Coordinates of C-alpha atoms in Angstrom, one line a residue:
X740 CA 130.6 -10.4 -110.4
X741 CA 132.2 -10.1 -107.3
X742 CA 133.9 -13.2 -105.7
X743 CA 132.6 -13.6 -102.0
X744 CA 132.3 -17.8 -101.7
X745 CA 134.3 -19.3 -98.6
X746 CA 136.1 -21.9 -99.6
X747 CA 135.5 -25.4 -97.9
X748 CA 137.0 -28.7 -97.7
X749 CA 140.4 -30.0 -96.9
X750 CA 143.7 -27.9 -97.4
X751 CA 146.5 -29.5 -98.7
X752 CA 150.3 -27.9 -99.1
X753 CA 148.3 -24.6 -98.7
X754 CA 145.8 -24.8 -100.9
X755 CA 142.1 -25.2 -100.2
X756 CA 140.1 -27.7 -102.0
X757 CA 137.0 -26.1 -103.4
X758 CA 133.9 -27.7 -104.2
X759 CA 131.8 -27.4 -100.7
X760 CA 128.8 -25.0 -100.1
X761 CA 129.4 -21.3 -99.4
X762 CA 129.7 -20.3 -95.4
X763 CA 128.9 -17.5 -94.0
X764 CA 131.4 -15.3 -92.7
X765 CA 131.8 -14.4 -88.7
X766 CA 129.7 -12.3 -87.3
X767 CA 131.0 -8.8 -86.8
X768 CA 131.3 -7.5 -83.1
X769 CA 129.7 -4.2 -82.4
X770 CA 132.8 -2.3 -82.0
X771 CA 133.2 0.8 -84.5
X772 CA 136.4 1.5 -86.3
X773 CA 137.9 4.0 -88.4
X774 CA 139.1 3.6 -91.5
X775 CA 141.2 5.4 -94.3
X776 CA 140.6 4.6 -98.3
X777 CA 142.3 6.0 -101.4
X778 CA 139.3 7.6 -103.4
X779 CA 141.0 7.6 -107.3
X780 CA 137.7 10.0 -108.4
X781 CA 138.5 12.7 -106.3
X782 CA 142.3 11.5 -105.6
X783 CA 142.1 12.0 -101.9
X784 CA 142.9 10.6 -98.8
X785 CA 139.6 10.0 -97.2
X786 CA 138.1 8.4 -93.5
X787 CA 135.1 6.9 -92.7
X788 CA 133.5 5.2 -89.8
X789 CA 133.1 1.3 -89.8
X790 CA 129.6 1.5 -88.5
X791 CA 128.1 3.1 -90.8
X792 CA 127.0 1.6 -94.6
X793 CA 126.3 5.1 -96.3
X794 CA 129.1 7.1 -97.0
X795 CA 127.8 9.5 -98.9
X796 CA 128.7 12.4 -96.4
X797 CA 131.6 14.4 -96.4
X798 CA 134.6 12.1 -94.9
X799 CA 135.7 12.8 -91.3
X800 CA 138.7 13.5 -92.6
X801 CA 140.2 14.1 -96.0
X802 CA 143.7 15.2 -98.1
X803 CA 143.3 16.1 -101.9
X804 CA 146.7 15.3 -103.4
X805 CA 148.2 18.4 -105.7
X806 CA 147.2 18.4 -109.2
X807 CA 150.1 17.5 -111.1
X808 CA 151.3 14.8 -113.1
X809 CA 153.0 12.9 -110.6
X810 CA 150.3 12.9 -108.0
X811 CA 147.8 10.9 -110.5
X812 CA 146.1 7.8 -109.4
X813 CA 146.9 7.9 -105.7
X814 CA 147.9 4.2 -104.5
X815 CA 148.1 3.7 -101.0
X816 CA 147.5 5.1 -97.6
X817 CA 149.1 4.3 -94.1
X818 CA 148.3 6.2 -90.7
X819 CA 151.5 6.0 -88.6
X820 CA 152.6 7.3 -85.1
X821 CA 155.7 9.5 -84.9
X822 CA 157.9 11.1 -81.8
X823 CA 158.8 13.4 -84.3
X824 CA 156.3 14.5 -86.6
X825 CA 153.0 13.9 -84.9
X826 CA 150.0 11.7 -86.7
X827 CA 151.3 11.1 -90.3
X828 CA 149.7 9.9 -93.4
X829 CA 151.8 8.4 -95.4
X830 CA 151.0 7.9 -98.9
X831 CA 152.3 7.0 -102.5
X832 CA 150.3 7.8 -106.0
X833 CA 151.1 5.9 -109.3
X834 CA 151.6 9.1 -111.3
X835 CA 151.7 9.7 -114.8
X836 CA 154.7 11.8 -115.5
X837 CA 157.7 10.0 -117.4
X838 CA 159.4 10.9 -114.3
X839 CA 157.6 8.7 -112.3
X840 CA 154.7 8.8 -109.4
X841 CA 155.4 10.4 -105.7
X842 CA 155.4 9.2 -102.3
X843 CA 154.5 11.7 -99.1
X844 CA 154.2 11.9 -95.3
X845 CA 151.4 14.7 -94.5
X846 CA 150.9 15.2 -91.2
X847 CA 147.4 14.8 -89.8
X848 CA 146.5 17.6 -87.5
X849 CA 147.2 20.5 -90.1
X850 CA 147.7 18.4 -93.4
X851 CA 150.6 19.6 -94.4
X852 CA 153.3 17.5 -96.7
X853 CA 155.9 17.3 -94.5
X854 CA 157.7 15.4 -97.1
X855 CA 158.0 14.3 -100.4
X856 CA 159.9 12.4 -103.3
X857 CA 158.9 11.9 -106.6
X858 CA 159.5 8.0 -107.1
X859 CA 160.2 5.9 -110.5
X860 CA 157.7 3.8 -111.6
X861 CA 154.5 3.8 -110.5
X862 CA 154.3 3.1 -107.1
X863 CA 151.7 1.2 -105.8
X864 CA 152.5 0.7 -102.3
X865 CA 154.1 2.9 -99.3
X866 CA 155.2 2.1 -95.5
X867 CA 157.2 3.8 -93.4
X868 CA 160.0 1.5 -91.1
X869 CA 159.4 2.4 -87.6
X870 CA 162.1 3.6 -85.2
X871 CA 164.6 5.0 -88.6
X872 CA 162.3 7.3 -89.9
X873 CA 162.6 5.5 -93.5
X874 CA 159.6 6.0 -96.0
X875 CA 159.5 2.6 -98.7
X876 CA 157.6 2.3 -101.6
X877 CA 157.1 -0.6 -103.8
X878 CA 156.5 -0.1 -108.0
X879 CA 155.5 -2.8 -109.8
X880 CA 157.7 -1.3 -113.2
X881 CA 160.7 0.7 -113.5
X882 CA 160.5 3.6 -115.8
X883 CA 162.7 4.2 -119.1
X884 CA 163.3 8.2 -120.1
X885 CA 160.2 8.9 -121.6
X886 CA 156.9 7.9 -121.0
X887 CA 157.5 4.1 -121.6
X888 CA 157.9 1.5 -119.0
X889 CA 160.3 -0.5 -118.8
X890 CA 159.9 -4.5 -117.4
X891 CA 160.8 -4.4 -113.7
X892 CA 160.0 -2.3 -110.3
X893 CA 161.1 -2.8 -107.5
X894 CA 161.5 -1.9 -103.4
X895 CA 162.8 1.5 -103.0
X896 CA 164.2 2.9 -99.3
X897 CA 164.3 6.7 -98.5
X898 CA 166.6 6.8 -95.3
X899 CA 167.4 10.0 -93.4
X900 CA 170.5 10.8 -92.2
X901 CA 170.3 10.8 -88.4
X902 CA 167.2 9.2 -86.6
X903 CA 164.2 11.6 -86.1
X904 CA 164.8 13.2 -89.6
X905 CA 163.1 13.4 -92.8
X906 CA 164.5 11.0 -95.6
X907 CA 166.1 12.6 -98.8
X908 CA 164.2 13.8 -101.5
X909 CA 166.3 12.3 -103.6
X910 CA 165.7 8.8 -105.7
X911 CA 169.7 8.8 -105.8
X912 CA 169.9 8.7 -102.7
X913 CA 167.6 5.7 -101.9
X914 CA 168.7 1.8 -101.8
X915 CA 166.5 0.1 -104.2
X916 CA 166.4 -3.7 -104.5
X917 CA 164.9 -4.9 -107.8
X918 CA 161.4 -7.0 -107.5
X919 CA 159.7 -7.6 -110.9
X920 CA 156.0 -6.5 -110.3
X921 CA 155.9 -5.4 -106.4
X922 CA 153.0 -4.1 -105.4
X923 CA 152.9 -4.5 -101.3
X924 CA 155.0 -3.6 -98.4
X925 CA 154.4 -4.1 -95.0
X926 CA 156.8 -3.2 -91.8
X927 CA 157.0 -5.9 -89.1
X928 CA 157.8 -4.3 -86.0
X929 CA 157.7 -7.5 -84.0
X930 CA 160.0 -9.4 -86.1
X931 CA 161.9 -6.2 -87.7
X932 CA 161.4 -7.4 -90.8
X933 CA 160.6 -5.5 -94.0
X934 CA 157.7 -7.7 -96.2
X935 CA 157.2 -6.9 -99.9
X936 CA 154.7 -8.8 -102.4
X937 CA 155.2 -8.7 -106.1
X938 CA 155.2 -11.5 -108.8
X939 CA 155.3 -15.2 -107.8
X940 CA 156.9 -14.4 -104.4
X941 CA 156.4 -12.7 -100.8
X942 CA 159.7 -12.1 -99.7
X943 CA 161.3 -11.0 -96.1
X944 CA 164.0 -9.0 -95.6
X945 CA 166.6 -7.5 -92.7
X946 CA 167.6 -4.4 -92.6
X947 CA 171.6 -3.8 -92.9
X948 CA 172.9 -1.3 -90.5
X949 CA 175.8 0.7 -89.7
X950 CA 177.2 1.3 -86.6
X951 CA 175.1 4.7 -86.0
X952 CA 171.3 2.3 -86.5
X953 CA 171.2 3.4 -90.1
X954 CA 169.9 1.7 -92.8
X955 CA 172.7 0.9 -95.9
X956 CA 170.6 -2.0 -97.4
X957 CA 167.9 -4.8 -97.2
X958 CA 168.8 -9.1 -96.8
X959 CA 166.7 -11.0 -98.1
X960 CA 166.2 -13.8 -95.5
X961 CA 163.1 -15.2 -96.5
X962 CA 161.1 -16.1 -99.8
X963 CA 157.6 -17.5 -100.3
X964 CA 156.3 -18.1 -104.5
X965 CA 153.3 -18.9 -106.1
X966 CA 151.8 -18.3 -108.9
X967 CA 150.7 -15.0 -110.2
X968 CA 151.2 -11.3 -109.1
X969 CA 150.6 -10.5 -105.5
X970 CA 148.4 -7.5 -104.9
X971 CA 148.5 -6.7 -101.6
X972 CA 150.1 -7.1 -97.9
X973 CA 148.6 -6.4 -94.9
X974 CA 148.5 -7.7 -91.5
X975 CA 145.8 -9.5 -89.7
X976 CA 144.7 -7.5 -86.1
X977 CA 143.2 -10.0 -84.6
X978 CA 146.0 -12.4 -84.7
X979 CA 149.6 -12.7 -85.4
X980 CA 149.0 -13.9 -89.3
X981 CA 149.8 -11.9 -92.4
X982 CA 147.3 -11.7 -95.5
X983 CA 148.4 -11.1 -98.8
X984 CA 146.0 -11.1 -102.1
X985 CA 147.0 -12.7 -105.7
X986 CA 145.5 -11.4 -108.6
X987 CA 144.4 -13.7 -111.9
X988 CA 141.2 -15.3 -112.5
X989 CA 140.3 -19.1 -112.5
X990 CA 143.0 -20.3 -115.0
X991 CA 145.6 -19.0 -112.0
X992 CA 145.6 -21.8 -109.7
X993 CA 146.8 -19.2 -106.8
X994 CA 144.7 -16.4 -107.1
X995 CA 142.6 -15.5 -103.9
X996 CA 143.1 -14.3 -100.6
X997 CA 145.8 -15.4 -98.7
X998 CA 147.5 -15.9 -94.8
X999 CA 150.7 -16.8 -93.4
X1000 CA 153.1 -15.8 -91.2
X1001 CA 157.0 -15.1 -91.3
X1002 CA 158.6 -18.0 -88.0
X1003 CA 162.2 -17.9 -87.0
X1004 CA 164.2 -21.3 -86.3
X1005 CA 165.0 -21.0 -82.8
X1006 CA 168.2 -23.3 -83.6
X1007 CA 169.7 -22.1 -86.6
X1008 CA 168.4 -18.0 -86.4
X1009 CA 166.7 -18.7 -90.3
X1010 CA 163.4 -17.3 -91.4
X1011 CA 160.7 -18.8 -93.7
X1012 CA 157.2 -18.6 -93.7
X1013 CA 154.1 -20.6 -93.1
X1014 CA 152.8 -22.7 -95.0
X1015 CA 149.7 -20.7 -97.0
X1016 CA 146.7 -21.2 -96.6
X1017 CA 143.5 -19.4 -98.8
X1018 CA 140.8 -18.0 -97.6
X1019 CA 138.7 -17.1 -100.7
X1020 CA 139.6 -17.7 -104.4
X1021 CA 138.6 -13.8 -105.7
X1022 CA 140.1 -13.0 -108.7
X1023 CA 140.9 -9.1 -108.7
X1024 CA 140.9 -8.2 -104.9
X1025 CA 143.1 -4.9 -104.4
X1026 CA 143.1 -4.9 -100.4
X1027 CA 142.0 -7.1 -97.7
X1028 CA 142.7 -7.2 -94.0
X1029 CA 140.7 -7.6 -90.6
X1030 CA 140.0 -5.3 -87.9
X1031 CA 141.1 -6.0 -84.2
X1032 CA 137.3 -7.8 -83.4
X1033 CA 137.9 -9.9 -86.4
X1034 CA 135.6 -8.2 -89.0
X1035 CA 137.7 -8.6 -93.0
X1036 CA 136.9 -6.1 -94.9
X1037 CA 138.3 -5.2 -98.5
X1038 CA 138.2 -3.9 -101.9
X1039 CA 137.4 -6.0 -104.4
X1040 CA 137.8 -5.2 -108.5
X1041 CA 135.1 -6.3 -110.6
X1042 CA 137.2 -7.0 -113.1
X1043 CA 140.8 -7.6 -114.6
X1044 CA 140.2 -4.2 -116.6
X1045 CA 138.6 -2.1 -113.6
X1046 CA 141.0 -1.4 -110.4
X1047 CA 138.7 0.2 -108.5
X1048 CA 135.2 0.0 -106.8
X1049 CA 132.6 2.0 -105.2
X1050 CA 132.4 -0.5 -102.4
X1051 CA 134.4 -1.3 -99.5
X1052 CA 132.9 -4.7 -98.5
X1053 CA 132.6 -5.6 -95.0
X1054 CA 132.2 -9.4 -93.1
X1055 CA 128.9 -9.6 -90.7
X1056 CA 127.1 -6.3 -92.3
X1057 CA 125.7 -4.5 -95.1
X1058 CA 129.1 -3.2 -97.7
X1059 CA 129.8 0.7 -97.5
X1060 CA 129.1 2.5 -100.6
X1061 CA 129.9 6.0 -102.0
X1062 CA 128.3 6.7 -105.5
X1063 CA 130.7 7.5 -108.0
X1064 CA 134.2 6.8 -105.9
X1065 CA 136.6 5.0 -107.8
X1066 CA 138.1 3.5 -104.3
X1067 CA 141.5 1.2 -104.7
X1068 CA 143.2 0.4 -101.0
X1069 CA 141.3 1.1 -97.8
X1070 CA 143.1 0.8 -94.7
X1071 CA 142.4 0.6 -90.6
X1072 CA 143.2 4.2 -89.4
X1073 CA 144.0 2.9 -85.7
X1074 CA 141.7 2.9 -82.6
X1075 CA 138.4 2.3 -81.9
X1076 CA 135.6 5.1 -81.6
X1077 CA 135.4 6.7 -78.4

């Protein structure tokens, strides 16, 4: 059973106090939106159209991942805007080689992987830092030789050399930062800060320079906990918050969807974040955001044993279904429908 009850009543030290009756959600606006998924059935990249329920048609526009063991159980899926390399997709699968899983940049127009690194672990989330160029990836374990995991994971940073070029290929020649269970990472070009979600914390982090602009290493400056393993990390765009999800089911006093916001002390320089406060109290949600009109939509497990769902559920309409996808992260592409 899927979790889809607004919580009610008062919040205190950013929790919400269940117990009222269920609200409805806002209405959604009329504007149409695109939107990207990961589709695990087919492993590809795939875009549909907000306004429509049925997406049973052939996507509008799609990427199959290669077939090889490191391209297994694709993860995550950002659109980003470059000066150099056009419309990218950047992307990250889980894998299943005892090498590890892969992260990519394939560039929209032609779909060709303009780049690509085979990461430890099994990565579960990618970003790319706007203005350096650098592609980031989050696993939630490390990898031992072999195909046993090892407790661990962490953020891992793929910097190129000079600004405008494409990062190494290289694991080596990444900065990694250890963070037991991350799942999420999210680029804040307001604040130029680099979020990452795993277990029992959200955490912010600086990026450490050298003279030339380029990144030599990540400070953290910033550290939210809670109980349980955050999911995901995405940003609200229709407002300035941050929403992150944290799995467990009702014996996890913090599971649910989540916002807050990273603030800077205007006297002393020091970050911190929000206080939190929960939206809903779903157990296995693997994505969540809302569009720029306001409209949440998400992806929503129905189970601990089941990561993926035919469904990408929608606030103020009908959910969008495609029979037989095995869908894990869906994402807003950028722009509205003209």
């Amino acid at each position: 059973m899927k979790r889809r009850t607004l919580l009610r009543g008062a919040v205190t030290a950013g929790l919400a106090v269940a117990g009222g009756a269920a609200m409805a959600r806002p209405a959604a606006a009329n504007t149409d939106y695109l939107l990207v998924v990961v589709e695990q059935a087919a492993n590809q990249i795939q875009r549909f159209s907000n306004g429509t329920a049925d997406w049973n048609t052939t996507p509008g526009w799609h990427w199959s991942a290669p077939n090889t063991d490191t391209w297994k159980y694709l993860a995550d899926v950002r659109r980003r805007l470059t000066a150099t390399w056009d419309d990218v997709l950047v992307c990250c699968a889980n894998g299943t080689s005892s090498t590890g899983g892969r992260a990519a940049m394939v560039r929209e127009s032609n779909k060709e992987v303009i780049w690509t690194a085979v990461v430890p672990g099994n990565p579960h989330a990618v970003e790319r830092i706007d203005g350096h160029g650098a592609i980031v990836t989050a696993s939630s374990r490390a990898r031992t030789t072999g195909p046993a995991y090892q407790s661990g994971g962490g953020i891992n940073v793929f910097v190129p050399a000079t600004h405008g070029g494409l990062p190494p290929t290289s694991f080596a020649d990444s900065i990694s930062t250890g963070f037991p269970g991350a799942h999420g990472v999210l680029w804040d070009d307001e604040h130029q800060l680099l979020l990452a979600i795993g277990h029992e914390e959200l955490r912010a982090y600086t990026l450490v320079t050298n003279a030339g602009g380029i990144i030599t290493g990540l400070s953290r400056v910033a550290t939210l906990t809670f109980t349980g393993t955050g999911h995901d990390l995405q940003p609200d765009y229709s407002s300035k918050d941050i929403l992150y999800t944290v799995g467990g089911d009702a014996s996890n006093p913090d599971h649910g969807i989540w916002k807050t916001r990273p603030v800077q002390n205007n006297i002393t320089g020091t970050w911190s974040f929000t206080t939190p406060v929960r939206l809903y109290d779903w157990y296995f949600t693997k994505s969540f955001s809302k569009l720029p009109d306001g409209t949440e939509f998400w992806v929503d497990a129905p189970s601990a044993a089941t990561w993926w769902n035919d469904t990408v559920g929608f606030s103020g309409r009908a959910d969008s279904v495609r029979t037989g996808a095995r869908f894990y992260k869906a994402r807003f592409w950028s722009h509205a429908l003209t």
